[in-house]
Coordinates of C-alpha atoms in Angstrom, one line a residue:
Chain R
M1 CA 0.0 0.0 0.0
T2 CA 1.4 3.4 -0.9
V3 CA 0.5 6.7 0.7
L4 CA -0.1 9.5 -1.8
R5 CA -0.9 12.3 0.6
C6 CA -0.9 12.6 4.4
E7 CA -2.2 15.2 6.8
T8 CA -2.4 15.2 10.6
M9 CA -4.9 17.3 12.4
P10 CA -5.6 17.9 16.1
V11 CA -8.8 16.7 17.7
R12 CA -9.0 19.0 20.7
S13 CA -12.3 20.8 20.4
Q14 CA -15.7 20.5 18.8
Q15 CA -14.6 22.9 16.0
D16 CA -11.7 20.5 15.3
V17 CA -14.3 17.7 14.8
V18 CA -16.0 19.9 12.1
A19 CA -12.6 20.6 10.5
V20 CA -11.8 16.9 10.4
R21 CA -15.1 16.2 8.7
Q22 CA -14.4 18.8 6.1
S23 CA -10.9 17.7 5.4
V24 CA -12.0 14.0 5.1
R25 CA -14.6 15.1 2.6
S26 CA -12.0 16.8 0.5
F27 CA -9.7 13.8 0.7
A28 CA -12.6 11.5 -0.4
V29 CA -13.5 13.8 -3.3
A30 CA -9.9 14.0 -4.4
Q31 CA -9.7 10.2 -4.3
G32 CA -12.7 9.9 -6.5
L33 CA -15.0 8.2 -4.0
S34 CA -18.7 8.2 -5.0
L35 CA -21.0 10.6 -3.1
V36 CA -22.4 7.8 -1.0
D37 CA -18.9 6.5 -0.1
Q38 CA -17.8 10.1 0.7
T39 CA -20.8 10.4 3.0
K40 CA -20.0 7.1 4.7
I41 CA -16.4 7.8 5.4
V42 CA -17.1 11.4 6.6
T43 CA -19.8 10.1 8.9
A44 CA -17.5 7.4 10.3
A45 CA -14.8 10.1 10.8
S46 CA -17.3 12.2 12.7
E47 CA -18.1 9.3 15.0
L48 CA -14.5 8.5 15.7
A49 CA -13.3 12.1 16.1
R50 CA -16.1 12.6 18.7
N51 CA -14.9 9.4 20.5
T52 CA -11.3 10.7 20.5
L53 CA -12.5 14.0 21.9
D54 CA -15.1 12.8 24.4
H55 CA -13.6 9.5 25.6
G56 CA -9.9 9.9 24.8
G57 CA -9.7 13.5 26.1
G58 CA -8.5 14.7 22.7
G59 CA -5.9 13.4 20.3
T60 CA -5.0 13.5 16.6
A61 CA -6.5 12.4 13.3
R62 CA -4.3 11.3 10.5
L63 CA -5.8 11.5 7.0
E64 CA -4.1 9.6 4.2
A65 CA -4.9 9.2 0.5
V66 CA -3.8 5.6 -0.2
S67 CA -3.5 3.3 -3.2
D68 CA -3.1 -0.5 -3.2
N69 CA -3.0 -2.8 -6.2
G70 CA -4.6 -0.2 -8.4
R71 CA -7.5 0.7 -6.1
T72 CA -7.5 4.0 -4.3
G73 CA -9.0 5.0 -1.0
V74 CA -8.9 7.1 2.1
R75 CA -7.4 5.8 5.4
L76 CA -8.0 7.5 8.7
T77 CA -6.3 7.0 12.0
F78 CA -7.6 8.4 15.2
E79 CA -5.3 8.3 18.2
D80 CA -5.5 9.4 21.8
R81 CA -3.7 8.9 25.0
G82 CA -6.8 8.6 27.1
P83 CA -8.0 5.9 29.5
G84 CA -8.3 3.3 26.8
I85 CA -11.2 0.9 26.3
A86 CA -11.6 -1.7 29.0
D87 CA -13.9 -4.1 27.2
I88 CA -13.5 -3.8 23.4
A89 CA -16.1 -6.4 22.5
R90 CA -18.7 -4.5 24.6
A91 CA -17.6 -1.1 23.2
M92 CA -18.3 -2.5 19.7
T93 CA -21.8 -3.5 20.6
D94 CA -24.6 -1.2 19.3
G95 CA -26.3 0.7 22.0
F96 CA -23.5 0.4 24.5
T97 CA -22.3 3.9 25.6
T98 CA -20.5 5.5 28.4
G99 CA -21.0 9.0 26.9
S100 CA -23.9 11.0 25.5
G101 CA -24.3 9.4 22.1
L102 CA -26.4 6.6 20.9
G103 CA -23.7 4.1 21.3
L104 CA -23.4 3.6 17.6
G105 CA -20.0 5.2 17.3
L106 CA -17.5 2.3 17.0
G107 CA -19.9 -0.3 15.5
G108 CA -21.3 2.3 13.1
A109 CA -17.9 3.4 12.0
K110 CA -17.0 -0.2 11.3
R111 CA -20.1 -0.8 9.2
L112 CA -19.4 2.4 7.3
S113 CA -15.8 1.5 6.3
N114 CA -14.2 -1.4 4.4
D115 CA -11.3 -2.0 6.7
F116 CA -11.4 -1.4 10.5
D117 CA -8.7 -1.8 13.0
L118 CA -8.9 -1.1 16.7
W119 CA -6.0 -1.0 19.2
S120 CA -6.5 0.0 22.8
R121 CA -4.9 -0.6 26.2
T122 CA -6.2 0.5 29.5
G123 CA -4.4 3.5 30.7
E124 CA -2.4 4.0 27.5
G125 CA -4.8 5.1 24.9
T126 CA -6.8 4.1 21.8
R127 CA -6.0 4.0 18.1
V128 CA -8.7 3.3 15.5
T129 CA -7.8 3.0 11.8
I130 CA -10.4 2.7 9.1
T131 CA -10.2 2.6 5.3
R132 CA -12.8 3.2 2.6
W133 CA -11.9 2.0 -0.9
K134 CA -13.2 3.5 -4.1
Chain E
M1 CA 43.0 11.9 -24.0
A2 CA 41.5 8.9 -22.3
D3 CA 40.0 11.2 -19.6
T4 CA 38.3 13.6 -22.1
S5 CA 36.7 10.7 -24.0
R6 CA 35.3 9.4 -20.7
V7 CA 33.6 12.7 -20.0
V8 CA 32.0 12.7 -23.5
R9 CA 30.8 9.1 -23.0
S10 CA 29.1 9.6 -19.6
D11 CA 27.1 12.7 -20.5
G12 CA 25.3 10.8 -23.2
G13 CA 25.6 13.9 -25.4
R14 CA 26.3 11.7 -28.5
I15 CA 22.7 10.4 -28.5
A16 CA 21.4 14.0 -28.6
R17 CA 23.9 14.8 -31.4
V18 CA 22.9 11.8 -33.5
L19 CA 19.2 12.8 -33.0
E20 CA 20.1 16.3 -34.1
Q21 CA 22.3 15.6 -37.1
D22 CA 20.8 12.6 -38.7
S23 CA 17.2 13.5 -37.9
S24 CA 15.5 13.2 -41.3
E25 CA 17.5 10.1 -42.2
L26 CA 16.7 8.5 -38.8
L27 CA 13.0 9.4 -39.2
D28 CA 12.8 7.6 -42.6
A29 CA 14.6 4.5 -41.3
W30 CA 12.4 4.4 -38.2
I31 CA 9.1 4.8 -40.2
T32 CA 10.2 1.9 -42.5
A33 CA 10.8 -0.2 -39.4
Q34 CA 7.4 0.7 -37.9
S35 CA 5.5 0.1 -41.2
G36 CA 6.9 -3.5 -41.2
V37 CA 5.1 -4.2 -38.0
L38 CA 2.0 -2.2 -38.6
S39 CA 1.6 -3.1 -42.3
N40 CA -1.4 -5.3 -41.7
R41 CA -3.4 -2.5 -40.0
G42 CA -5.3 0.2 -41.9
T43 CA -6.2 2.1 -38.7
I44 CA -3.4 4.6 -38.9
S45 CA -2.4 6.6 -42.0
A46 CA 1.1 7.1 -43.2
T47 CA 0.9 10.8 -42.8
E48 CA -0.3 10.5 -39.2
L49 CA 2.4 8.0 -38.4
R50 CA 5.0 10.3 -39.9
A51 CA 3.7 13.3 -37.9
Q52 CA 3.7 11.3 -34.7
S53 CA 7.2 9.9 -35.3
R54 CA 8.6 13.4 -36.2
E55 CA 7.1 14.9 -33.0
F56 CA 8.5 12.1 -30.8
L57 CA 12.0 12.5 -32.3
S58 CA 12.0 16.3 -31.7
L59 CA 10.8 15.9 -28.1
L60 CA 13.4 13.2 -27.5
K61 CA 16.0 15.4 -28.9
A62 CA 15.0 18.2 -26.6
A63 CA 14.9 15.8 -23.6
T64 CA 18.3 14.3 -24.2
A65 CA 19.9 17.7 -24.9
N66 CA 18.6 18.9 -21.6
G67 CA 20.2 16.3 -19.4
P68 CA 22.3 13.1 -19.4
T69 CA 20.4 10.0 -20.3
G70 CA 22.0 7.8 -17.7
T71 CA 19.7 9.2 -15.0
G72 CA 16.5 7.7 -16.3
T73 CA 13.5 9.2 -17.9
N74 CA 11.5 10.3 -14.9
G75 CA 12.9 13.9 -14.5
P76 CA 11.0 17.0 -15.4
A77 CA 13.1 17.2 -18.6
W78 CA 11.1 14.2 -19.8
D79 CA 7.6 15.4 -19.0
D80 CA 6.9 16.4 -22.6
V81 CA 8.1 13.0 -24.0
R82 CA 6.0 11.1 -21.4
G83 CA 3.0 13.3 -22.0
F84 CA 3.2 12.7 -25.7
L85 CA 3.6 8.9 -25.2
A86 CA 0.7 8.9 -22.8
D87 CA -1.6 10.5 -25.4
L88 CA -0.3 8.2 -28.1
S89 CA -0.9 5.1 -26.0
R90 CA -4.3 6.2 -24.9
S91 CA -5.4 6.9 -28.5
R92 CA -4.0 3.6 -29.7
A93 CA -5.7 1.7 -26.9
V94 CA -9.0 3.2 -28.0
Q95 CA -8.3 2.6 -31.7
G96 CA -7.8 -1.1 -31.0
F97 CA -4.1 -1.5 -31.2
S98 CA -2.6 -4.4 -29.2
P99 CA -0.2 -3.5 -26.4
S100 CA 2.8 -4.8 -28.3
E101 CA 1.9 -2.8 -31.4
T102 CA 1.7 0.2 -29.1
A103 CA 5.1 -0.5 -27.5
T104 CA 6.6 -1.2 -30.9
F105 CA 6.3 2.5 -31.6
V106 CA 9.2 3.1 -29.2
F107 CA 11.1 -0.2 -29.5
S108 CA 11.3 0.0 -33.3
L109 CA 13.5 3.1 -32.9
K110 CA 16.3 1.0 -31.4
Q111 CA 17.7 -0.5 -34.6
P112 CA 17.9 2.7 -36.6
L113 CA 19.2 4.6 -33.7
F114 CA 21.9 2.0 -32.8
S115 CA 23.2 1.9 -36.3
R116 CA 23.6 5.7 -36.4
L117 CA 25.3 5.6 -32.9
R118 CA 27.7 3.0 -34.3
R119 CA 28.6 5.3 -37.2
A120 CA 29.1 8.3 -34.8
A121 CA 31.3 6.3 -32.4
G122 CA 33.6 5.2 -35.2
S123 CA 36.2 2.8 -33.9
D124 CA 35.7 3.7 -30.2
A125 CA 34.1 0.4 -28.9
D126 CA 33.8 1.6 -25.3
A127 CA 31.9 4.7 -26.3
L128 CA 29.6 2.7 -28.6
S129 CA 28.8 0.1 -25.9
D130 CA 28.1 3.0 -23.4
D131 CA 25.8 4.8 -25.9
V132 CA 24.0 1.6 -26.8
W133 CA 23.5 0.8 -23.2
N134 CA 22.2 4.3 -22.4
A135 CA 19.9 4.3 -25.4
T136 CA 18.6 0.9 -24.5
L137 CA 17.8 2.0 -21.0
M138 CA 16.0 5.1 -22.2
L139 CA 13.9 3.3 -24.9
D140 CA 13.0 0.4 -22.7
E141 CA 11.7 2.7 -20.0
L142 CA 9.7 4.7 -22.5
G143 CA 8.4 1.5 -24.1
L144 CA 7.3 0.1 -20.8
Y145 CA 5.7 3.4 -20.0
T146 CA 3.5 3.1 -23.1
T147 CA 2.4 -0.3 -22.1
E148 CA 1.5 1.0 -18.6
V149 CA -0.6 3.8 -20.0
Y150 CA -2.1 1.5 -22.5
Q151 CA -3.2 -0.9 -19.8
K152 CA -4.5 1.8 -17.6
S153 CA -6.7 3.3 -20.3
R154 CA -8.0 -0.1 -21.2
E155 CA -9.0 -0.6 -17.6
E156 CA -10.7 2.8 -17.6
V157 CA -12.7 1.7 -20.7
I158 CA -13.7 -1.5 -19.0
S159 CA -14.8 0.1 -15.7
R160 CA -16.7 2.7 -17.6
Q161 CA -18.5 0.0 -19.5
Q162 CA -19.2 -1.9 -16.3
R163 CA -20.7 1.3 -14.7
D164 CA -22.8 1.9 -17.8
M165 CA -24.0 -1.7 -17.8
L166 CA -24.9 -1.4 -14.1
E167 CA -27.0 1.7 -14.7
L168 CA -28.6 0.2 -17.8
S169 CA -29.6 -2.9 -15.9
T170 CA -31.4 -1.0 -13.2
P171 CA -33.7 1.5 -14.9
V172 CA -36.0 3.5 -12.6
I173 CA -39.4 3.9 -14.3
K174 CA -42.1 6.5 -13.7
L175 CA -45.4 4.6 -13.6
W176 CA -47.5 7.6 -12.7
E177 CA -47.1 11.1 -11.3
G178 CA -45.5 10.4 -7.9
I179 CA -45.1 6.7 -8.4
L180 CA -41.8 5.1 -9.4
A181 CA -40.9 1.5 -10.1
L182 CA -37.6 -0.3 -10.2
P183 CA -37.9 -3.7 -11.9
M184 CA -34.9 -5.8 -11.0
V185 CA -33.9 -8.6 -13.3
G186 CA -31.2 -11.2 -12.8
T187 CA -29.0 -12.1 -9.9
L188 CA -28.7 -9.3 -7.3
D189 CA -25.2 -8.9 -6.0
S190 CA -24.1 -6.4 -3.5
S191 CA -22.7 -3.7 -5.9
R192 CA -25.7 -4.0 -8.2
T193 CA -28.2 -3.6 -5.4
Q194 CA -26.3 -0.6 -4.2
V195 CA -26.3 1.1 -7.6
A196 CA -30.0 0.4 -7.9
M197 CA -30.7 1.7 -4.5
E198 CA -28.8 4.9 -5.2
S199 CA -30.4 5.6 -8.5
L200 CA -33.9 4.9 -7.0
L201 CA -33.3 7.3 -4.1
Q202 CA -31.9 10.0 -6.4
R203 CA -35.0 9.7 -8.7
I204 CA -37.3 9.9 -5.7
V205 CA -35.8 13.3 -4.8
E206 CA -35.8 14.5 -8.4
T207 CA -39.4 13.6 -9.1
G208 CA -40.7 14.2 -5.6
S209 CA -42.4 10.8 -5.8
D210 CA -44.4 9.5 -2.8
V211 CA -44.2 5.8 -3.6
A212 CA -41.5 3.5 -5.0
I213 CA -42.2 0.0 -6.1
L214 CA -39.3 -2.5 -6.0
D215 CA -40.3 -5.3 -8.3
I216 CA -38.2 -8.5 -8.0
T217 CA -40.2 -10.8 -10.3
G218 CA -37.1 -11.3 -12.4
V219 CA -34.9 -12.2 -9.5
P220 CA -34.3 -16.0 -9.3
T221 CA -32.8 -16.2 -5.8
V222 CA -32.3 -14.1 -2.7
D223 CA -29.6 -14.8 -0.2
T224 CA -29.3 -13.2 3.3
L225 CA -27.1 -10.4 2.0
T226 CA -29.4 -9.5 -0.8
A227 CA -32.4 -9.6 1.5
Q228 CA -30.7 -7.3 3.8
H229 CA -29.8 -4.9 1.0
L230 CA -33.5 -4.9 0.0
L231 CA -34.4 -4.1 3.5
K232 CA -31.9 -1.3 3.7
T233 CA -33.4 0.2 0.5
V234 CA -36.8 0.1 2.0
N235 CA -35.5 1.8 5.2
A236 CA -33.7 4.5 3.2
V237 CA -36.8 5.3 1.2
H238 CA -38.8 5.5 4.4
L239 CA -36.2 7.8 6.0
M240 CA -36.5 10.2 3.0
G241 CA -40.2 10.4 3.5
A242 CA -41.6 8.1 0.8
E243 CA -43.3 4.7 0.8
C244 CA -41.7 1.6 -0.6
I245 CA -43.5 -1.5 -1.8
I246 CA -41.8 -4.8 -2.7
S247 CA -43.6 -6.8 -5.4
G248 CA -43.1 -10.0 -7.3
I249 CA -41.6 -12.1 -4.5
R250 CA -41.5 -15.7 -5.7
P251 CA -42.8 -18.4 -3.4
Q252 CA -39.2 -19.9 -3.0
I253 CA -37.9 -16.4 -2.2
A254 CA -40.6 -15.9 0.4
Q255 CA -39.6 -19.2 2.0
T256 CA -36.0 -18.3 1.9
I257 CA -36.7 -14.9 3.5
V258 CA -38.6 -16.5 6.4
H259 CA -36.0 -19.3 6.7
L260 CA -33.2 -16.7 6.9
G261 CA -35.0 -14.9 9.6
V262 CA -34.9 -11.6 7.8
D263 CA -37.5 -9.4 9.4
L264 CA -39.8 -8.0 6.7
E265 CA -42.5 -7.2 9.2
D266 CA -42.6 -3.5 8.5
V267 CA -42.2 -3.9 4.8
V268 CA -45.3 -3.7 2.5
T269 CA -45.2 -6.6 0.0
K270 CA -47.5 -7.5 -2.9
S271 CA -47.4 -10.5 -5.0
S272 CA -47.5 -8.7 -8.4
L273 CA -46.5 -5.4 -9.8
A274 CA -50.2 -4.8 -10.7
D275 CA -51.3 -5.2 -7.1
A276 CA -48.4 -2.9 -5.9
F277 CA -49.4 -0.3 -8.5
R278 CA -53.1 -0.4 -7.4
M279 CA -51.9 0.1 -3.8
A280 CA -49.6 2.9 -4.8
L281 CA -52.5 4.6 -6.6
Q282 CA -54.6 4.3 -3.4
H283 CA -51.9 5.7 -1.3
T284 CA -51.7 8.8 -3.6
G285 CA -55.5 9.2 -3.5
R286 CA -56.3 7.7 -6.9
A287 CA -58.1 4.7 -8.3
V288 CA -58.5 3.0 -11.6
I289 CA -62.1 2.7 -12.8
R290 CA -63.5 1.0 -15.8
S291 CA -65.2 3.6 -18.1
A292 CA -66.8 1.0 -20.4
P293 CA -67.2 -2.8 -20.5
P294 CA -64.3 -4.6 -22.2
A295 CA -64.4 -4.8 -25.9
N296 CA -65.1 -8.6 -26.2
A297 CA -68.0 -8.3 -23.7
R298 CA -69.5 -5.5 -25.8
A299 CA -69.1 -7.6 -28.9
R300 CA -71.0 -10.5 -27.3
E301 CA -73.8 -8.3 -26.3
E302 CA -74.2 -6.9 -29.8
A303 CA -74.2 -10.4 -31.3
Chain U
M1 CA -22.4 31.1 13.6
D2 CA -23.5 30.3 17.2
R3 CA -27.3 29.9 16.7
I4 CA -29.5 28.3 14.1
P5 CA -32.4 30.7 13.3
I6 CA -35.9 29.5 14.1
L7 CA -38.6 31.1 11.9
R8 CA -42.3 31.3 12.8
M9 CA -45.0 30.9 10.1
G10 CA -48.5 30.9 11.6
Q11 CA -48.7 28.0 14.0
F12 CA -45.6 26.4 12.7
L13 CA -41.9 26.8 13.5
I14 CA -39.5 26.4 10.6
V15 CA -35.8 25.5 11.0
S16 CA -33.4 25.1 8.1
I17 CA -30.0 23.9 9.0
Q18 CA -27.5 25.3 6.5
V19 CA -24.2 24.8 8.2
D20 CA -22.0 21.9 9.3
M21 CA -23.0 22.0 13.0
H22 CA -20.6 21.3 15.9
D23 CA -22.1 19.4 18.8
R24 CA -22.8 22.4 21.0
L25 CA -24.6 24.2 18.2
A26 CA -26.9 21.2 17.9
L27 CA -27.6 21.2 21.6
T28 CA -28.3 24.9 21.6
L29 CA -30.8 24.4 18.7
Q30 CA -32.5 21.7 20.7
A31 CA -32.9 23.9 23.7
D32 CA -33.9 27.0 21.7
L33 CA -36.5 25.1 19.8
A34 CA -38.1 23.7 23.0
A35 CA -38.3 27.2 24.4
R36 CA -39.8 28.7 21.2
I37 CA -42.5 25.9 21.1
S38 CA -43.7 26.6 24.6
Q39 CA -43.4 30.4 24.1
T40 CA -45.4 30.5 20.9
G41 CA -47.7 27.6 21.4
A42 CA -46.7 26.3 18.0
H43 CA -48.4 23.0 16.9
G44 CA -45.8 22.0 14.3
V45 CA -42.1 22.0 13.7
L46 CA -40.6 21.7 10.2
L47 CA -36.9 20.7 10.3
D48 CA -35.3 21.1 6.9
I49 CA -32.0 19.2 6.6
S50 CA -31.6 19.2 2.8
S51 CA -28.3 21.1 3.1
L52 CA -26.8 18.6 5.6
E53 CA -24.3 16.4 3.9
V54 CA -23.6 14.4 7.0
V55 CA -25.9 13.1 9.7
D56 CA -23.9 11.2 12.3
S57 CA -25.3 9.5 15.4
F58 CA -25.1 12.7 17.4
I59 CA -27.2 14.7 14.9
G60 CA -29.4 11.7 14.6
R61 CA -30.0 11.8 18.3
M62 CA -30.7 15.6 18.1
I63 CA -33.4 15.0 15.5
S64 CA -35.0 12.2 17.6
N65 CA -34.8 14.4 20.7
I66 CA -36.4 17.4 18.9
A67 CA -39.2 15.2 17.7
G68 CA -39.7 13.7 21.2
T69 CA -39.6 17.0 23.1
S70 CA -41.9 18.6 20.6
R71 CA -44.4 15.8 21.0
V72 CA -44.4 16.3 24.8
L73 CA -45.0 20.0 24.2
D74 CA -47.9 19.1 21.9
A75 CA -46.3 19.9 18.6
E76 CA -45.7 17.6 15.6
T77 CA -42.3 17.4 14.0
V78 CA -41.6 16.7 10.3
V79 CA -38.0 16.3 9.0
V80 CA -37.7 17.1 5.4
G81 CA -35.0 16.8 2.7
I82 CA -32.9 14.0 3.9
Q83 CA -30.4 13.4 1.0
P84 CA -30.1 10.0 -0.6
A85 CA -26.5 9.5 0.4
V86 CA -27.4 10.6 4.0
A87 CA -30.3 8.2 4.1
I88 CA -28.2 5.3 2.9
T89 CA -25.5 6.1 5.5
L90 CA -28.1 6.4 8.3
V91 CA -29.4 3.0 7.5
E92 CA -25.9 1.5 7.4
L93 CA -25.1 3.3 10.7
G94 CA -28.2 1.6 12.2
L95 CA -30.2 4.8 12.8
S96 CA -33.8 4.5 11.6
L97 CA -35.0 7.6 13.5
P98 CA -38.0 5.9 15.0
G99 CA -41.0 8.1 15.8
V100 CA -39.8 10.8 13.5
R101 CA -42.0 11.8 10.5
T102 CA -40.1 12.5 7.3
A103 CA -41.1 14.1 4.0
L104 CA -39.3 14.5 0.7
N105 CA -39.4 18.3 0.6
I106 CA -40.7 21.4 2.4
E107 CA -43.9 21.5 0.4
K108 CA -44.9 17.9 1.3
G109 CA -43.7 18.5 4.9
M110 CA -46.0 21.5 5.3
A111 CA -48.9 19.5 3.9
M112 CA -48.2 16.7 6.4
L113 CA -48.0 19.2 9.3
R114 CA -51.3 20.8 8.2
E115 CA -53.0 17.5 8.0
A116 CA -51.6 16.4 11.4
T117 CA -52.6 19.6 13.1
A118 CA -56.0 20.1 11.4
G119 CA -57.8 19.6 14.7
F120 CA -55.8 22.3 16.4
E121 CA -56.6 24.8 13.7
E122 CA -60.3 24.5 14.4
A123 CA -59.8 24.6 18.1
D124 CA -57.7 27.7 17.8
A125 CA -60.2 29.4 15.5
A126 CA -63.0 28.6 17.9
G127 CA -60.8 30.0 20.7
R128 CA -60.3 33.2 18.9
N129 CA -64.0 33.6 18.0
S130 CA -65.3 33.4 21.5
L131 CA -62.6 34.3 23.9
S132 CA -64.7 34.1 27.0
E133 CA -65.8 30.5 26.2
C134 CA -62.3 29.4 25.4
D135 CA -61.9 27.3 28.5
D136 CA -65.2 25.6 28.2
D137 CA -64.6 24.8 24.5
S138 CA -61.3 23.1 25.1
A139 CA -62.7 21.2 28.0
A140 CA -65.5 20.0 25.8
L141 CA -63.0 19.0 23.1

């Protein structure tokens, strides 16, 4: 997999979440994703950025335009040094929430992307990587 | 003396000089070489081939004059050459040339170029072998590049045709003011259902239709994934504020759906498109009435 | 922008969201709308989200909350103009907005609201015609 373009953004405030959404949209447009696929990855980014902010106490979002074996896509990595997720299986379950949302964040983001990878350790932080291919 | 000749050798300047001095002779020899390969095709005229060849030689001359050839053909000095070859490969791909016929455009330059390099080098065997090596590297890279572009543009053609076919295979039909129908025929795979779903939703917005009928009479089987896709379509239509009716569910499919445990509880289903249409008319406050008895009944009465 | 404008048209309130909202803005709108409903005694809320390119679970929850709160305050909510890409994404996300009425466009949304609140209109008209009997009328209804 080759990375064509990369950008790292802070996720420290609600305005940052909006900025991440808009940048993800422009990455998705540049990579030629269809309108529906753009909307899916932007929505997933919004869920994950909010998680980073609300549960991780803030962190970073890395946006990458990637290509692999002739297909192109957008890969997003959200990283924080927050408390981490104690029970990953439970956090992935729809309806489970410790915050103010609907508890669809992680599971929803997974359904909206083609590849999904979650790393978390209690006390160290959380890293979620998703990819949406064209 | 030996030192100066080494400098001349490594800068590759002799290739540029040969291209410069023997250009018209080289062009003739090259075109003869190309015609040998392309003789069985009438798709490209002699004048066109000549114009293309002349342009390539002049671009190549400019590129080699600008920098040493030993460093490869990726630098900015080569942009014009690559741009020209990209256009050429693309147009040949569309015209129906084979990839080897396209690459031959570049490769066939080797023989005429080498023989002129030999003449220029005279008896200096080291210089000749260096020049030939440099020229080979250069032409191989450019030749491979044409194949790459050729393949890419063929892929573009194929994927465009696939998209066109997907759209053609899922036409959204307006049955009446405010009533749309999507007759699906054939096997429903994931990407097809998705394209169908998108075009249906788009048409609903465009036409402001209140009811959409999803007719699956022509669908032989339904697996769990397809059933879920259908369900998602119905949900998305609902979310946008329109009704969705599924019609033409075959008995086997009905059994499969129940067996798979897919919940179609909230989905309105009708056995035929006609029934669905009648229901859609009702929903939009209309009805079909018979204004006169059917023609054959009238004929019987008259008899 | 720190507030989404709420317009009043007769007995309806109209909100058209034209910006990419951050979460606090969405919460402010929710609170503002509840206050305006009780203040104006509106019977219907039209929420136009045709300009929204993204509806995530937070905005989805805001929409459900607005509909729920309005219902408690005796007003119907209709959400209009959900874009196809947004609808597909919501379904994939697992959000079906239960209890929220939707319509394709503002025109259909208004018609839906008028139909749903037809009873109120008569009651209000009756109330205006005979102010003194207002209380008795509504008791009778």
